C-alpha cells in the first residue's frame, strides 16, 4: 500500500481528562490505518470514548499524546490555520443530531459551507440542488427543518457535509435518532456515497446492521481498538 493511499493513521494515540479528583484515561494507545475508500465502523458501549476518538480524527479535539496523520501529513495541533483548512476542504461531519438551523430553509442550510468558503452564489445553489436531487429531496428545497421527517433532516445534514466534496466523512451515530425505515435509507446513502464518490467513511454507531456493511469493524473497549469479524 502506498503511503499516499493512507487517509488516516493513528500511532499510539491517548486521551486523558483531568479532574480535581484525578485523571481519566479514555484512550490508552490507539493504532489505526485507514486507506482511501475504506468504510470503517467503530462500536462500543456509551461513554467509552468513541465520539472523543472521532473528534480527534476530525481535528475537533486533540490527543494527550501520540501522532495523527491525515492525508500523509502529521497533525500539529498548534497550527489552527492548517487544521481549519483541513476541516473545511477535506473532512465532512455528520452527527446524531442534525444541527440544522431552524430558521433557514433546506437549501439555505445546505449551501452554508459554500457561503462560508466564499463560493459564488449561483455555484452554491447549483451544487445544493444537485445534492438534494441525489438524496431524493427535490421539491423540499424551501421547506424549513420542522416540516421534514427525522430521516429527511438527516439527509439534509448529509448533503451539507458533502457540499465541499470531502475526502473523509466522519459520522457519529448517524442513525441513532431514526426509525428503522429511515435508518435503512440513510445506511444505503452512506454505501452509495462510498461507492460512487470513493469517499472514506469512519462511523461511530450502535446499529449493528449498519456496522456489518462496513469493510472493517472495531470495538473500542478499555481504551483500545479491537478488530471484530463483520460476518
Short mmCIF file of C-alpha atoms in Angstrom, two decimals:
data_model
loop_
_atom_site.label_atom_id
_atom_site.label_comp_id
_atom_site.label_asym_id
_atom_site.label_seq_id
_atom_site.Cartn_x
_atom_site.Cartn_y
_atom_site.Cartn_z
CA UNK A 1 0.00 0.00 0.00
CA UNK A 2 1.37 3.40 -0.94
CA UNK A 3 1.68 6.00 1.81
CA UNK A 4 -0.42 8.32 -0.35
CA UNK A 5 -3.29 5.80 -0.07
CA UNK A 6 -3.45 6.30 3.70
CA UNK A 7 -6.10 8.83 4.66
CA UNK A 8 -5.94 8.40 8.45
CA UNK A 9 -3.12 7.00 10.55
CA UNK A 10 -3.10 6.95 14.35
CA UNK A 11 0.01 5.94 16.27
CA UNK A 12 -0.33 5.18 19.98
CA UNK A 13 -2.92 7.92 20.50
CA UNK A 14 -4.05 8.57 24.07
CA UNK A 15 -6.58 10.93 25.60
CA UNK A 16 -6.78 11.86 29.26
CA UNK A 17 -9.22 14.12 31.07
CA UNK A 18 -8.03 15.80 34.24
CA UNK A 19 -10.38 16.49 37.15
CA UNK A 20 -9.85 17.68 40.74
CA UNK A 21 -10.46 14.09 41.85
CA UNK A 22 -7.86 12.70 39.46
CA UNK A 23 -7.44 11.79 35.80
CA UNK A 24 -9.49 9.64 33.46
CA UNK A 25 -7.69 7.96 30.56
CA UNK A 26 -10.30 7.31 27.87
CA UNK A 27 -7.98 6.29 25.02
CA UNK A 28 -4.93 4.28 26.08
CA UNK A 29 -2.99 3.64 22.90
CA UNK A 30 -4.97 3.72 19.68
CA UNK A 31 -3.36 2.50 16.46
CA UNK A 32 -5.34 2.68 13.23
CA UNK A 33 -4.70 2.84 9.49
CA UNK A 34 -7.48 3.83 7.12
CA UNK A 35 -6.87 3.91 3.38
CA UNK A 36 -8.73 5.85 0.71
CA UNK A 37 -12.19 4.44 0.04
CA UNK A 38 -12.37 2.42 3.27
CA UNK A 39 -15.58 2.09 5.26
CA UNK A 40 -14.85 1.77 8.98
CA UNK A 41 -17.29 1.25 11.86
CA UNK A 42 -16.38 1.90 15.50
CA UNK A 43 -18.71 0.29 18.03
CA UNK A 44 -18.80 0.01 21.80
CA UNK A 45 -20.85 0.91 24.88
CA UNK A 46 -21.80 4.51 25.62
CA UNK A 47 -19.17 6.55 27.38
CA UNK A 48 -16.07 4.61 26.29
CA UNK A 49 -14.66 7.39 24.11
CA UNK A 50 -15.98 6.67 20.60
CA UNK A 51 -17.04 10.27 19.98
CA UNK A 52 -13.80 11.53 21.51
CA UNK A 53 -11.84 9.37 19.07
CA UNK A 54 -13.90 10.61 16.12
CA UNK A 55 -13.42 14.23 17.20
CA UNK A 56 -9.66 13.71 17.46
CA UNK A 57 -9.56 12.25 13.94
CA UNK A 58 -11.59 15.23 12.72
CA UNK A 59 -9.29 17.75 14.47
CA UNK A 60 -12.14 18.96 16.71
CA UNK A 61 -10.19 17.70 19.73
CA UNK A 62 -6.52 16.98 20.36
CA UNK A 63 -4.90 13.87 21.84
CA UNK A 64 -2.93 13.87 25.06
CA UNK A 65 -0.12 12.00 23.33
CA UNK A 66 0.59 10.08 20.15
CA UNK A 67 0.78 11.02 16.49
CA UNK A 68 -2.01 11.51 13.97
CA UNK A 69 -1.51 11.72 10.23
CA UNK A 70 -4.22 12.91 7.86
CA UNK A 71 -3.62 12.55 4.13
CA UNK A 72 0.03 11.73 4.78
CA UNK A 73 0.82 14.76 6.95
CA UNK A 74 1.41 14.71 10.70
CA UNK A 75 -1.00 17.00 12.51
CA UNK A 76 0.34 19.91 14.51
CA UNK A 77 -2.46 20.88 16.88
CA UNK A 78 -0.89 24.27 17.49
CA UNK A 79 -1.32 25.14 13.81
CA UNK A 80 -5.01 26.06 13.95
CA UNK A 81 -4.92 27.63 10.49
CA UNK A 82 -3.93 24.32 8.87
CA UNK A 83 -6.44 22.38 10.98
CA UNK A 84 -9.23 24.74 9.93
CA UNK A 85 -8.23 24.34 6.28
CA UNK A 86 -8.36 20.54 6.67
CA UNK A 87 -11.83 20.67 8.23
CA UNK A 88 -13.13 22.95 5.52
CA UNK A 89 -11.62 21.26 2.48
CA UNK A 90 -11.09 17.60 3.34
CA UNK A 91 -13.49 16.49 6.08
CA UNK A 92 -17.27 16.25 6.26
CA UNK A 93 -19.04 15.81 9.61
CA UNK A 94 -22.40 14.17 10.32
CA UNK A 95 -23.75 13.98 13.85
CA UNK A 96 -26.58 12.16 15.60
CA UNK A 97 -28.35 15.49 15.93
CA UNK A 98 -28.57 17.14 12.54
CA UNK A 99 -27.75 20.66 13.80
CA UNK A 100 -29.76 22.30 11.03
CA UNK A 101 -30.53 25.98 11.54
CA UNK A 102 -34.32 26.00 12.16
CA UNK A 103 -34.86 29.49 10.70
CA UNK A 104 -33.17 28.50 7.42
CA UNK A 105 -34.75 26.55 4.61
CA UNK A 106 -33.34 23.24 3.43
CA UNK A 107 -31.43 24.87 0.58
CA UNK A 108 -30.09 27.62 2.86
CA UNK A 109 -28.78 25.02 5.30
CA UNK A 110 -27.09 23.02 2.55
CA UNK A 111 -25.30 25.98 0.95
CA UNK A 112 -23.80 27.22 4.23
CA UNK A 113 -20.36 25.62 3.66
CA UNK A 114 -20.20 27.26 0.23
CA UNK A 115 -21.15 30.67 1.59
CA UNK A 116 -18.52 30.37 4.34
CA UNK A 117 -15.96 29.34 1.71
CA UNK A 118 -16.97 32.34 -0.43
CA UNK A 119 -18.29 30.39 -3.38
CA UNK A 120 -20.28 32.29 -5.97
CA UNK A 121 -23.96 32.25 -5.02
CA UNK A 122 -25.05 30.60 -8.27
CA UNK A 123 -22.44 27.85 -7.80
CA UNK A 124 -23.72 27.24 -4.27
CA UNK A 125 -27.28 26.74 -5.45
CA UNK A 126 -26.24 24.55 -8.38
CA UNK A 127 -24.26 22.28 -6.06
CA UNK A 128 -27.02 22.16 -3.44
CA UNK A 129 -29.80 21.34 -5.91
CA UNK A 130 -27.70 18.53 -7.35
CA UNK A 131 -27.05 17.02 -3.91
CA UNK A 132 -30.68 17.27 -2.85
CA UNK A 133 -31.77 15.57 -6.06
CA UNK A 134 -29.36 12.68 -5.40
CA UNK A 135 -30.77 12.32 -1.89
CA UNK A 136 -34.39 12.32 -3.10
CA UNK A 137 -35.19 15.68 -1.53
CA UNK A 138 -36.17 17.54 -4.69
CA UNK A 139 -39.24 19.67 -4.11
CA UNK A 140 -38.39 20.29 -0.46
CA UNK A 141 -35.67 22.88 -1.00
CA UNK A 142 -37.75 25.67 0.54
CA UNK A 143 -39.07 23.67 3.49
CA UNK A 144 -37.87 24.54 6.96
CA UNK A 145 -36.49 21.65 9.02
CA UNK A 146 -39.59 21.31 11.23
CA UNK A 147 -41.59 20.20 8.17
CA UNK A 148 -39.27 17.28 7.48
CA UNK A 149 -39.18 13.80 8.94
CA UNK A 150 -36.19 12.70 11.02
CA UNK A 151 -34.76 10.80 8.08
CA UNK A 152 -35.17 13.78 5.76
CA UNK A 153 -33.44 16.10 8.23
CA UNK A 154 -30.52 13.70 8.45
CA UNK A 155 -30.33 13.59 4.64
CA UNK A 156 -30.13 17.39 4.59
CA UNK A 157 -27.25 17.16 7.08
CA UNK A 158 -25.55 14.62 4.79
CA UNK A 159 -25.98 16.95 1.80
CA UNK A 160 -24.41 19.78 3.80
CA UNK A 161 -21.50 17.52 4.83
CA UNK A 162 -20.89 16.56 1.20
CA UNK A 163 -21.16 20.10 -0.15
CA UNK A 164 -17.42 20.80 -0.37
CA UNK A 165 -16.62 17.34 -1.76
CA UNK A 166 -14.76 15.97 1.28
CA UNK A 167 -12.32 13.08 1.01
CA UNK A 168 -13.16 11.89 4.52
CA UNK A 169 -16.63 11.60 6.03
CA UNK A 170 -16.93 11.27 9.82
CA UNK A 171 -20.32 10.20 11.14
CA UNK A 172 -21.29 10.00 14.82
CA UNK A 173 -24.37 7.79 15.33
CA UNK A 174 -26.00 8.99 12.08
CA UNK A 175 -28.98 6.63 12.52
CA UNK A 176 -29.27 6.97 16.30
CA UNK A 177 -32.47 9.03 16.30
CA UNK A 178 -34.15 7.41 13.28
CA UNK A 179 -36.83 4.78 12.89
CA UNK A 180 -35.91 1.51 11.21
CA UNK A 181 -37.05 2.52 7.72
CA UNK A 182 -35.30 5.90 7.82
CA UNK A 183 -32.17 4.28 9.23
CA UNK A 184 -32.07 1.81 6.33
CA UNK A 185 -32.36 4.66 3.84
CA UNK A 186 -29.50 6.55 5.49
CA UNK A 187 -27.38 3.38 5.52
CA UNK A 188 -27.95 2.97 1.78
CA UNK A 189 -26.91 6.59 1.24
CA UNK A 190 -23.59 6.06 3.02
CA UNK A 191 -22.88 2.97 0.94
CA UNK A 192 -23.72 4.87 -2.24
CA UNK A 193 -21.51 7.81 -1.27
CA UNK A 194 -18.62 5.47 -0.58
CA UNK A 195 -19.03 3.50 -3.79
CA UNK A 196 -19.75 6.33 -6.23
CA UNK A 197 -17.54 9.08 -4.81
CA UNK A 198 -14.83 6.90 -3.21
CA UNK A 199 -15.22 8.91 -0.01
CA UNK A 200 -13.57 7.34 3.03
CA UNK A 201 -16.11 6.78 5.81
CA UNK A 202 -15.40 6.41 9.52
CA UNK A 203 -18.53 5.92 11.54
CA UNK A 204 -19.42 5.53 15.21
CA UNK A 205 -22.60 3.51 15.53
CA UNK A 206 -24.74 1.30 17.77
CA UNK A 207 -26.52 -0.01 14.67
CA UNK A 208 -25.07 -3.47 14.09
CA UNK A 209 -26.80 -3.81 10.71
CA UNK A 210 -25.01 -0.66 9.61
CA UNK A 211 -21.70 -1.76 11.11
CA UNK A 212 -21.82 -5.10 9.27
CA UNK A 213 -21.95 -3.26 5.94
CA UNK A 214 -18.61 -1.58 6.60
CA UNK A 215 -15.27 -3.03 5.44
CA UNK A 216 -13.94 -3.27 8.98
CA UNK A 217 -15.47 -3.09 12.45
CA UNK A 218 -13.55 -2.04 15.55
CA UNK A 219 -14.71 -2.36 19.15
CA UNK A 220 -13.48 0.38 21.46
CA UNK A 221 -13.01 -1.30 24.83
CA UNK A 222 -10.91 -0.36 27.85
CA UNK A 223 -9.22 2.38 25.84
CA UNK A 224 -8.10 0.17 22.95
CA UNK A 225 -9.45 -0.69 19.49
CA UNK A 226 -10.14 -4.38 18.86
CA UNK A 227 -10.88 -5.55 15.31
CA UNK A 228 -14.07 -7.61 15.03
CA UNK A 229 -15.32 -10.06 12.43
CA UNK A 230 -18.09 -8.35 10.44
CA UNK A 231 -19.69 -11.54 9.09
#
